[in-house]
Tab-separated table of C-alpha atoms in Angstrom:
chain	number	residue	atom	x	y	z
A	17	MET	CA	-21.453	16.890	7.509
A	18	THR	CA	-20.435	13.399	8.563
A	19	PHE	CA	-19.533	10.523	6.264
A	20	HIS	CA	-19.033	6.786	6.601
A	21	ILE	CA	-17.163	4.499	4.157
A	22	ILE	CA	-17.735	0.763	3.690
A	23	THR	CA	-14.982	-0.960	1.699
A	24	LEU	CA	-15.205	-4.412	0.151
A	25	GLY	CA	-12.539	-6.340	-1.730
A	26	CYS	CA	-8.882	-5.765	-2.455
A	27	LYS	CA	-6.078	-3.453	-1.343
A	28	VAL	CA	-6.731	-1.224	-4.369
A	29	ASN	CA	-10.217	-0.557	-3.039
A	30	ALA	CA	-8.783	0.048	0.436
A	31	TYR	CA	-6.375	2.606	-1.036
A	32	GLU	CA	-9.102	4.339	-3.035
A	33	SER	CA	-11.378	4.481	0.015
A	34	GLU	CA	-8.559	6.057	2.013
A	35	ILE	CA	-8.139	8.615	-0.784
A	36	MET	CA	-11.837	9.502	-0.588
A	37	ARG	CA	-11.608	9.768	3.188
A	38	GLU	CA	-8.636	12.133	3.052
A	39	LEU	CA	-10.200	14.301	0.323
A	40	LEU	CA	-13.445	14.649	2.268
A	41	GLU	CA	-11.705	15.427	5.544
A	42	ASN	CA	-9.536	18.042	3.826
A	43	ALA	CA	-12.764	19.605	2.514
A	44	GLY	CA	-14.193	19.891	6.047
A	45	TYR	CA	-16.282	16.716	6.286
A	46	THR	CA	-16.041	14.525	9.400
A	47	TYR	CA	-15.495	10.774	9.280
A	48	THR	CA	-17.629	8.612	11.568
A	49	GLU	CA	-17.988	4.895	12.215
A	50	SER	CA	-21.711	5.428	12.724
A	51	LYS	CA	-24.103	4.186	10.039
A	52	GLN	CA	-26.291	7.197	10.842
A	53	SER	CA	-23.992	9.499	8.893
A	54	ASP	CA	-24.996	12.276	6.513
A	55	ILE	CA	-23.114	10.535	3.699
A	56	THR	CA	-22.621	6.792	3.155
A	57	ILE	CA	-20.033	5.613	0.627
A	58	ILE	CA	-19.950	1.947	-0.400
A	59	ASN	CA	-16.896	0.922	-2.419
A	60	THR	CA	-18.017	-2.378	-3.956
A	61	CYS	CA	-16.289	-5.557	-5.145
A	62	SER	CA	-17.109	-7.948	-7.988
A	63	VAL	CA	-14.320	-10.530	-7.872
A	64	THR	CA	-16.894	-13.289	-7.233
A	65	ASP	CA	-20.647	-13.677	-7.406
A	66	VAL	CA	-20.663	-13.703	-3.593
A	67	ALA	CA	-18.881	-10.320	-3.579
A	68	ASP	CA	-21.484	-8.898	-5.965
A	69	LYS	CA	-24.340	-10.136	-3.782
A	70	LYS	CA	-22.726	-8.823	-0.606
A	71	SER	CA	-22.210	-5.436	-2.243
A	72	GLN	CA	-25.837	-5.286	-3.380
A	73	LYS	CA	-27.059	-6.338	0.070
A	74	LEU	CA	-25.108	-3.538	1.752
A	75	VAL	CA	-26.430	-0.976	-0.744
A	76	ARG	CA	-30.046	-2.045	-0.187
A	77	ARG	CA	-29.575	-1.929	3.577
A	78	ALA	CA	-27.961	1.538	3.612
A	79	LYS	CA	-31.110	3.501	2.739
A	80	ARG	CA	-33.287	1.202	4.813
A	81	GLU	CA	-31.222	1.916	7.923
A	82	ASN	CA	-30.673	5.609	7.181
A	83	GLU	CA	-33.155	6.975	4.647
A	84	ASN	CA	-31.760	10.525	4.792
A	85	THR	CA	-28.157	9.643	4.034
A	86	ILE	CA	-26.599	10.704	0.745
A	87	LEU	CA	-25.776	7.276	-0.689
A	88	VAL	CA	-22.681	6.991	-2.873
A	89	VAL	CA	-21.947	3.660	-4.587
A	90	ALA	CA	-18.704	3.052	-6.479
A	91	GLY	CA	-16.345	0.267	-7.512
A	92	CYS	CA	-16.206	-2.984	-9.445
A	93	SER	CA	-19.654	-4.349	-8.617
A	94	ALA	CA	-21.258	-1.049	-9.648
A	95	GLU	CA	-19.271	-1.253	-12.883
A	96	ASN	CA	-20.181	-4.882	-13.514
A	97	LYS	CA	-23.850	-4.712	-12.493
A	98	GLU	CA	-24.623	-1.168	-13.580
A	99	GLU	CA	-28.199	-1.890	-14.673
A	100	ILE	CA	-29.051	-3.580	-11.359
A	101	TYR	CA	-27.673	-0.705	-9.293
A	102	LYS	CA	-29.667	1.801	-11.362
A	103	THR	CA	-32.830	0.268	-9.890
A	104	PHE	CA	-31.708	1.051	-6.320
A	105	LYS	CA	-32.234	4.345	-4.494
A	106	ILE	CA	-28.683	5.599	-5.028
A	107	ASP	CA	-27.854	9.296	-5.054
A	108	ILE	CA	-24.397	9.073	-6.643
A	109	LEU	CA	-23.519	5.992	-8.718
A	110	ILE	CA	-20.079	5.647	-10.322
A	111	GLY	CA	-17.787	2.825	-11.398
A	112	ASN	CA	-14.029	2.788	-10.912
A	113	LYS	CA	-13.338	6.227	-12.324
A	114	ASP	CA	-13.868	9.600	-10.594
A	115	LYS	CA	-13.373	8.386	-7.027
A	116	SER	CA	-10.834	11.214	-6.796
A	117	LYS	CA	-13.704	13.636	-7.551
A	118	ILE	CA	-15.761	12.539	-4.555
A	119	VAL	CA	-15.959	16.036	-3.015
A	120	GLU	CA	-17.137	17.614	-6.278
A	121	LEU	CA	-19.747	14.861	-6.773
A	122	ILE	CA	-21.170	15.210	-3.264
A	123	GLU	CA	-21.278	18.993	-3.393
A	124	THR	CA	-22.993	18.944	-6.805
A	125	TYR	CA	-25.612	16.522	-5.501
A	126	SER	CA	-26.105	18.531	-2.287
A	127	GLN	CA	-26.857	21.661	-4.295
A	128	ASN	CA	-29.419	20.281	-6.762
A	129	LYS	CA	-30.530	16.917	-5.279
A	130	THR	CA	-30.424	15.334	-8.753
A	131	PRO	CA	-29.055	11.758	-8.828
A	132	ILE	CA	-25.645	11.446	-10.500
A	133	GLU	CA	-24.481	8.505	-12.618
A	134	ARG	CA	-21.038	8.334	-14.214
A	135	PHE	CA	-19.750	5.393	-16.246
A	136	TYR	CA	-17.154	5.303	-19.001
A	137	HIS	CA	-17.828	2.409	-21.351
A	138	THR	CA	-14.307	1.919	-22.607
A	139	ARG	CA	-11.381	-0.179	-21.410
A	140	ASN	CA	-8.866	2.449	-22.526
A	141	LEU	CA	-8.823	4.919	-19.668
A	142	PRO	CA	-6.001	7.150	-18.410
A	143	PHE	CA	-4.514	6.433	-14.976
A	144	GLU	CA	-6.521	8.395	-12.419
A	145	ASP	CA	-3.917	10.229	-10.374
A	146	MET	CA	-4.397	9.888	-6.635
A	147	ALA	CA	-1.982	10.457	-3.785
A	148	ILE	CA	-2.421	10.046	-0.072
A	149	ASN	CA	-0.487	11.657	2.747
A	150	ARG	CA	-1.310	9.294	5.593
A	151	PHE	CA	-3.305	6.127	6.187
A	152	LYS	CA	-5.517	6.470	9.235
A	153	SER	CA	-6.857	2.917	9.132
A	154	HIS	CA	-3.513	1.009	9.001
A	155	THR	CA	0.013	1.232	10.359
A	156	ARG	CA	1.285	0.062	6.964
A	157	ALA	CA	0.438	2.250	3.990
A	158	PHE	CA	-0.591	1.260	0.457
A	159	ILE	CA	0.370	2.959	-2.776
A	160	LYS	CA	-1.639	2.147	-5.885
A	161	ILE	CA	0.966	2.104	-8.664
A	162	GLN	CA	-1.137	0.770	-11.527
A	163	ASP	CA	-4.697	-0.096	-12.555
A	164	GLY	CA	-6.304	-2.478	-15.029
A	165	CYS	CA	-5.292	-5.833	-16.464
A	166	ASN	CA	-4.590	-7.210	-19.945
A	167	ASN	CA	-4.318	-10.895	-19.014
A	168	PHE	CA	-7.946	-12.015	-19.502
A	169	CYS	CA	-7.755	-15.184	-17.435
A	170	SER	CA	-10.803	-17.178	-18.490
A	171	TYR	CA	-12.509	-16.993	-15.061
A	172	CYS	CA	-11.894	-13.320	-14.276
A	173	ILE	CA	-14.256	-10.361	-14.682
A	174	ILE	CA	-11.765	-7.769	-13.431
A	175	PRO	CA	-10.201	-6.791	-16.814
A	176	TYR	CA	-13.707	-5.898	-17.999
A	177	VAL	CA	-14.515	-3.674	-15.006
A	178	ARG	CA	-11.070	-2.145	-14.436
A	179	GLY	CA	-9.955	-1.578	-18.033
A	180	THR	CA	-6.539	-1.862	-19.655
A	181	THR	CA	-3.269	-1.679	-17.773
A	182	ARG	CA	-2.132	1.864	-16.975
A	183	ASN	CA	0.480	3.130	-14.561
A	184	LYS	CA	1.261	5.873	-12.072
A	185	ASP	CA	4.143	8.191	-12.912
A	186	PHE	CA	7.426	6.842	-11.454
A	187	ASP	CA	8.445	10.082	-9.732
A	188	LYS	CA	4.961	10.521	-8.280
A	189	VAL	CA	5.146	7.077	-6.656
A	190	ILE	CA	8.477	7.973	-5.045
A	191	GLU	CA	7.119	11.342	-3.946
A	192	GLU	CA	4.066	9.691	-2.381
A	193	ALA	CA	6.247	7.106	-0.638
A	194	LYS	CA	8.465	9.823	0.840
A	195	LYS	CA	5.421	11.730	2.108
A	196	LEU	CA	3.968	8.607	3.726
A	197	VAL	CA	7.286	7.895	5.453
A	198	GLU	CA	7.505	11.508	6.654
A	199	ASN	CA	4.046	11.040	8.167
A	200	GLY	CA	5.023	7.976	10.164
A	201	HIS	CA	4.608	4.970	7.859
A	202	SER	CA	7.740	2.823	7.827
A	203	GLU	CA	6.111	-0.028	5.860
A	204	ILE	CA	4.632	0.473	2.399
A	205	VAL	CA	2.708	-2.023	0.264
A	206	LEU	CA	2.822	-1.534	-3.509
A	207	THR	CA	-0.513	-2.525	-4.958
A	208	GLY	CA	-2.503	-2.557	-8.161
A	209	ILE	CA	-4.823	-4.775	-10.156
A	210	HIS	CA	-1.803	-6.357	-11.870
A	211	THR	CA	1.010	-4.908	-9.779
A	212	GLY	CA	3.880	-6.791	-11.411
A	213	SER	CA	3.053	-5.352	-14.843
A	214	TYR	CA	4.072	-1.852	-13.717
A	215	LYS	CA	5.889	0.094	-16.427
A	216	SER	CA	6.351	3.860	-16.309
A	217	SER	CA	6.255	6.152	-19.332
A	218	ASP	CA	10.082	6.182	-19.344
A	219	ASN	CA	10.166	2.357	-19.304
A	220	LYS	CA	11.025	1.833	-15.631
A	221	ASP	CA	9.547	-1.329	-14.144
A	222	LEU	CA	8.520	-2.602	-10.709
A	223	THR	CA	12.091	-3.602	-9.828
A	224	ASP	CA	13.347	-0.098	-10.655
A	225	LEU	CA	10.619	1.319	-8.455
A	226	ILE	CA	11.492	-0.938	-5.512
A	227	HIS	CA	15.192	-0.150	-5.920
A	228	GLU	CA	14.524	3.606	-5.797
A	229	MET	CA	12.187	3.250	-2.804
A	230	GLY	CA	14.933	1.352	-1.007
A	231	LYS	CA	16.892	4.609	-0.859
A	232	ILE	CA	14.254	6.299	1.337
A	233	LYS	CA	16.006	6.624	4.677
A	234	ASP	CA	13.281	5.813	7.213
A	235	LEU	CA	11.397	3.293	5.104
A	236	LYS	CA	12.026	-0.088	6.725
A	237	ARG	CA	9.750	-2.473	4.823
A	238	ILE	CA	8.578	-2.737	1.220
A	239	ARG	CA	5.837	-5.242	0.390
A	240	ILE	CA	4.268	-6.222	-2.929
A	241	SER	CA	0.577	-7.047	-2.671
A	242	SER	CA	0.785	-9.742	-5.357
A	243	ILE	CA	3.065	-10.660	-8.240
A	244	GLU	CA	2.805	-13.208	-11.045
A	245	ILE	CA	5.414	-15.959	-11.263
A	246	THR	CA	6.270	-14.855	-14.826
A	247	GLU	CA	7.301	-11.417	-13.542
A	248	LEU	CA	9.972	-12.747	-11.179
A	249	ASP	CA	12.773	-12.312	-13.706
A	250	THR	CA	16.522	-12.236	-13.085
A	251	LYS	CA	16.454	-8.490	-12.497
A	252	PHE	CA	13.802	-8.816	-9.791
A	253	LEU	CA	15.548	-11.780	-8.148
A	254	ASN	CA	18.802	-9.804	-7.972
A	255	GLU	CA	16.933	-6.992	-6.234
A	256	LEU	CA	15.382	-9.502	-3.835
A	257	LYS	CA	18.896	-10.718	-3.040
A	258	ASN	CA	20.401	-7.280	-2.521
A	259	ASN	CA	17.613	-5.123	-1.084
A	260	PRO	CA	16.969	-6.003	2.590
A	261	LYS	CA	13.941	-3.694	2.716
A	262	ILE	CA	11.915	-6.110	0.558
A	263	CYS	CA	9.892	-8.135	3.043
A	264	ASN	CA	10.579	-11.838	3.322
A	265	HIS	CA	7.149	-12.597	1.881
A	266	LEU	CA	5.819	-12.861	-1.661
A	267	HIS	CA	2.226	-13.538	-2.655
A	268	ILE	CA	2.368	-15.462	-5.961
A	269	PRO	CA	-0.971	-16.730	-7.350
A	270	LEU	CA	-0.880	-20.335	-8.567
A	271	GLN	CA	-4.663	-20.582	-9.245
A	272	ALA	CA	-4.524	-24.324	-10.095
A	273	GLY	CA	-2.146	-27.190	-9.443
A	274	SER	CA	-2.949	-28.909	-12.739
A	275	ASN	CA	-1.431	-28.033	-16.111
A	276	GLU	CA	-4.690	-28.940	-17.833
A	277	ILE	CA	-6.668	-26.464	-15.733
A	278	LEU	CA	-3.976	-23.788	-15.960
A	279	LYS	CA	-4.355	-23.968	-19.738
A	280	LYS	CA	-8.153	-23.709	-19.464
A	281	MET	CA	-7.655	-20.685	-17.201
A	282	ASN	CA	-5.427	-18.987	-19.793
A	283	ARG	CA	-2.588	-18.715	-17.297
A	284	LYS	CA	0.854	-17.976	-18.743
A	285	TYR	CA	2.965	-20.739	-17.126
A	286	ASP	CA	2.973	-24.429	-16.315
A	287	LEU	CA	3.750	-26.255	-13.069
A	288	GLU	CA	7.359	-26.987	-14.014
A	289	TYR	CA	8.031	-23.285	-14.615
A	290	PHE	CA	6.309	-22.364	-11.347
A	291	GLU	CA	8.279	-24.896	-9.304
A	292	ASN	CA	11.622	-23.954	-10.848
A	293	LYS	CA	11.025	-20.298	-10.076
A	294	LEU	CA	10.088	-21.106	-6.452
A	295	ASN	CA	13.364	-22.990	-6.129
A	296	GLU	CA	15.273	-19.953	-7.434
A	297	ILE	CA	13.555	-17.713	-4.879
A	298	ARG	CA	14.291	-20.076	-1.995
A	299	LYS	CA	17.962	-20.267	-2.944
A	300	ILE	CA	18.069	-16.512	-2.386
A	301	ARG	CA	15.946	-16.471	0.783
A	302	LYS	CA	15.698	-19.829	2.481
A	303	ASP	CA	12.909	-19.002	4.945
A	304	ILE	CA	10.805	-16.740	2.725
A	305	SER	CA	7.037	-16.973	3.136
A	306	ILE	CA	5.313	-17.683	-0.166
A	307	THR	CA	1.535	-17.427	-0.093
A	308	THR	CA	-0.810	-18.055	-3.000
A	309	ASP	CA	-4.327	-18.033	-4.439
A	310	ILE	CA	-5.973	-21.212	-5.710
A	311	ILE	CA	-9.395	-21.536	-7.355
A	312	VAL	CA	-11.195	-24.863	-7.002
A	313	GLY	CA	-13.982	-26.152	-9.229
A	314	HIS	CA	-13.008	-24.353	-12.432
A	315	PRO	CA	-14.805	-25.880	-15.448
A	316	PHE	CA	-13.260	-29.226	-16.457
A	317	GLU	CA	-11.666	-29.732	-13.031
A	318	SER	CA	-12.327	-33.402	-12.278
A	319	SER	CA	-11.746	-35.045	-8.893
A	320	LYS	CA	-8.490	-36.397	-10.277
A	321	LEU	CA	-7.293	-32.947	-11.370
A	322	PHE	CA	-8.282	-31.473	-8.005
A	323	LYS	CA	-6.162	-34.122	-6.270
A	324	GLU	CA	-3.272	-32.931	-8.471
A	325	THR	CA	-3.828	-29.436	-7.111
A	326	LEU	CA	-3.737	-30.706	-3.522
A	327	LYS	CA	-0.577	-32.714	-4.206
A	328	ASN	CA	1.256	-29.837	-5.869
A	329	ALA	CA	0.129	-27.212	-3.344
A	330	LYS	CA	1.629	-29.404	-0.633
A	331	LYS	CA	4.766	-30.030	-2.704
A	332	PHE	CA	5.325	-26.308	-3.264
A	333	GLN	CA	5.157	-25.723	0.521
A	334	PHE	CA	3.145	-22.525	0.509
A	335	SER	CA	2.904	-20.853	3.902
A	336	LYS	CA	-0.767	-20.027	3.274
A	337	ILE	CA	-3.333	-20.644	0.536
A	338	HIS	CA	-6.191	-18.258	-0.151
A	339	ALA	CA	-8.773	-20.760	-1.406
A	340	PHE	CA	-11.715	-19.718	-3.579
A	341	PRO	CA	-14.493	-21.781	-5.154
A	342	TYR	CA	-14.818	-20.919	-8.847
A	343	SER	CA	-17.450	-18.250	-9.402
A	344	LYS	CA	-19.208	-18.081	-12.759
A	345	ARG	CA	-18.868	-14.527	-14.071
A	346	THR	CA	-21.149	-13.645	-16.979
A	347	GLY	CA	-19.108	-12.281	-19.871
A	348	THR	CA	-15.995	-14.340	-19.197
A	349	VAL	CA	-14.773	-17.248	-21.341
A	350	ALA	CA	-15.103	-19.799	-18.524
A	351	ALA	CA	-18.780	-18.954	-18.008
A	352	ASN	CA	-19.530	-20.526	-21.400
A	353	MET	CA	-17.368	-23.610	-20.928
A	354	ASP	CA	-18.797	-27.116	-20.700
A	355	CYS	CA	-18.185	-29.353	-17.684
A	356	GLN	CA	-19.190	-26.861	-15.000
A	357	VAL	CA	-18.557	-28.305	-11.526
A	358	LEU	CA	-21.516	-28.695	-9.162
A	359	GLU	CA	-21.734	-26.153	-6.328
A	360	ASN	CA	-21.675	-28.802	-3.584
A	361	GLU	CA	-18.555	-30.332	-5.078
A	362	LYS	CA	-16.857	-26.922	-5.227
A	363	LYS	CA	-17.637	-26.346	-1.542
A	364	THR	CA	-16.261	-29.762	-0.584
A	365	ARG	CA	-13.046	-29.178	-2.505
A	366	ASN	CA	-12.667	-25.704	-1.049
A	367	HIS	CA	-12.939	-27.090	2.483
A	368	GLU	CA	-10.231	-29.657	1.663
A	369	LEU	CA	-7.946	-26.943	0.331
A	370	ILE	CA	-8.536	-24.733	3.383
A	371	ALA	CA	-7.644	-27.690	5.631
A	372	LEU	CA	-4.396	-28.114	3.700
A	373	SER	CA	-3.706	-24.387	3.983
A	374	ASN	CA	-4.172	-24.527	7.762
A	375	GLN	CA	-1.717	-27.408	7.945
A	376	LEU	CA	0.876	-25.646	5.780
A	377	GLU	CA	0.460	-22.396	7.723
A	378	HIS	CA	0.988	-24.247	10.998
A	379	ASN	CA	4.075	-26.046	9.670
A	380	TYR	CA	5.629	-22.810	8.426
A	381	ALA	CA	4.945	-20.905	11.651
A	382	LYS	CA	6.474	-23.714	13.753
A	383	ARG	CA	9.826	-23.108	12.068
A	384	PHE	CA	10.155	-19.855	13.986
A	385	LEU	CA	9.601	-21.164	17.521
A	386	ASN	CA	12.294	-19.974	19.940
A	387	GLN	CA	13.671	-17.569	17.344
A	388	ILE	CA	14.099	-13.819	17.710
A	389	THR	CA	12.194	-11.702	15.201
A	390	THR	CA	11.256	-8.078	14.600
A	391	VAL	CA	7.563	-7.161	14.865
A	392	LEU	CA	5.698	-4.022	13.844
A	393	ILE	CA	2.957	-3.457	16.434
A	394	GLU	CA	-0.351	-2.692	14.725
A	395	GLU	CA	-2.956	-2.772	17.495
A	396	CYS	CA	-3.429	-3.244	21.235
A	397	LYS	CA	-6.520	-4.697	22.899
A	398	ASN	CA	-7.412	-6.520	26.103
A	399	GLY	CA	-3.877	-6.318	27.428
A	400	TYR	CA	-2.266	-7.783	24.288
A	401	SER	CA	-0.315	-6.264	21.411
A	402	TYR	CA	-0.600	-7.623	17.873
A	403	GLY	CA	1.567	-7.205	14.822
A	404	HIS	CA	3.280	-8.941	11.926
A	405	THR	CA	6.792	-10.091	11.258
A	406	GLU	CA	8.384	-9.153	7.945
A	407	ASN	CA	7.423	-12.592	6.578
A	408	TYR	CA	3.831	-11.720	7.478
A	409	LEU	CA	3.353	-14.035	10.439
A	410	LYS	CA	0.906	-12.687	12.977
A	411	ILE	CA	2.237	-12.464	16.507
A	412	LYS	CA	0.772	-11.420	19.852
A	413	ILE	CA	2.541	-10.243	22.986
A	414	GLU	CA	1.017	-10.226	26.450
A	415	GLU	CA	1.539	-6.539	27.162
A	416	GLU	CA	0.430	-3.300	25.568
A	417	LEU	CA	3.212	-1.824	23.464
A	418	LYS	CA	3.432	1.314	21.366
A	419	VAL	CA	1.533	1.013	18.082
A	420	ASN	CA	3.437	1.611	14.828
A	421	THR	CA	6.694	0.718	16.555
A	422	TYR	CA	9.152	-2.134	15.958
A	423	TYR	CA	10.241	-4.463	18.759
A	424	GLU	CA	12.490	-7.466	18.996
A	425	ILE	CA	10.394	-10.412	20.139
A	426	LYS	CA	11.298	-13.944	21.098
A	427	VAL	CA	8.760	-16.439	19.749
A	428	CYS	CA	7.622	-18.705	22.609
A	429	HIS	CA	4.798	-20.855	21.267
A	430	LEU	CA	2.125	-21.216	18.616
A	431	GLU	CA	-1.574	-20.663	19.234
A	432	GLU	CA	-3.953	-21.484	16.339
A	433	ASN	CA	-1.470	-20.343	13.667
A	434	CYS	CA	-0.722	-17.150	15.598
A	435	LEU	CA	2.738	-16.888	17.144
A	436	VAL	CA	2.939	-15.839	20.784
A	437	GLY	CA	6.061	-14.054	21.920
A	438	LYS	CA	7.653	-11.971	24.622
A	439	ILE	CA	9.503	-8.706	24.271
A	440	LEU	CA	13.249	-8.940	24.871
A	441	ASP	CA	13.516	-5.413	26.281
A	442	LYS	CA	11.650	-2.112	26.259
A	443	GLU	CA	13.782	-0.582	23.555
A	444	LYS	CA	12.170	-0.210	20.164
A	445	VAL	CA	14.153	-1.381	17.158
């Protein structure tokens, strides 16, 4: 039987979809890009109202375009909008648990043709052990090291649909990393719902994990999908200073450039703390790329407070801003706040923030013109090769090189925030 997987949302979902793919292939199923597959799996997202609607649209369309497919729906949107999804023609409906049991679920359904629904209405869940041998969809590999979140930011639905923080066993993470490296992945991204909160049962933290991974011989790059500013303690900063395998890029969510809004969001820092910590990081690594997330139009955000966000985002010199208009999530604290911002105003502010992000991204990329950098080639098409530097700048080279291989490239010019370079020689790094 053939299967097709549609993944929405974050790197955790991407990892879990890759797990399902590997489990099904190991059980004799065949992956296909065709929508006319025997099995269709949709791994949904609920981070915003738009994500929910997109997820629901794809689910509705799946049976319409292929009425005979076994339709499996999983993920955050299914968890958040359970009652809505129960009205759809879904054969297997689960939330964020039991993705590792995908083969068992499909085979049970295939035998009796009775729809399956599995939800666990508790936040206190054990970590669902998953391990992958090789990513087929990326040159870099992800490892999910933790799940859940205890922060309860006022705007965020994710703690409600992902449950409390829980963590993967320390030794199992290292074992998985070694296996991925053995199978050709020299870059690994550590990911989770709240990655920086990682704490193993024997009290080892994210820094301990990164330090141990640094000992893996053929692992060249370690990335962190996202980390909170409050988790960049002295121990982590020392590791950043001394471990060259940590990529020269950190994604640190700011969420708002106004102390008033940060307080409304229930964030755990103020702007002074954030700026001081950025300065510490840049003393260690002068040219590090620091990207961020910012939400515009959170309740109580006036035009004046939004201008503060623009001013501080520029002051902090992010290399890229992922801009999001605030999305009202039923069940969160912010959904019941007064002073909700009008949708048109949110869109206008978001466009302004994206324009600033484009400017900052361009300014950061320009710093590397005429420099020599190392690039991991990720894809080749139309006579060009594409990859990323360790500080996560995209680069293209006008020749087809070997994928999943490192090359030394001289940066020649900048083309719409994408660096263009030429290979120095044919030898891989």
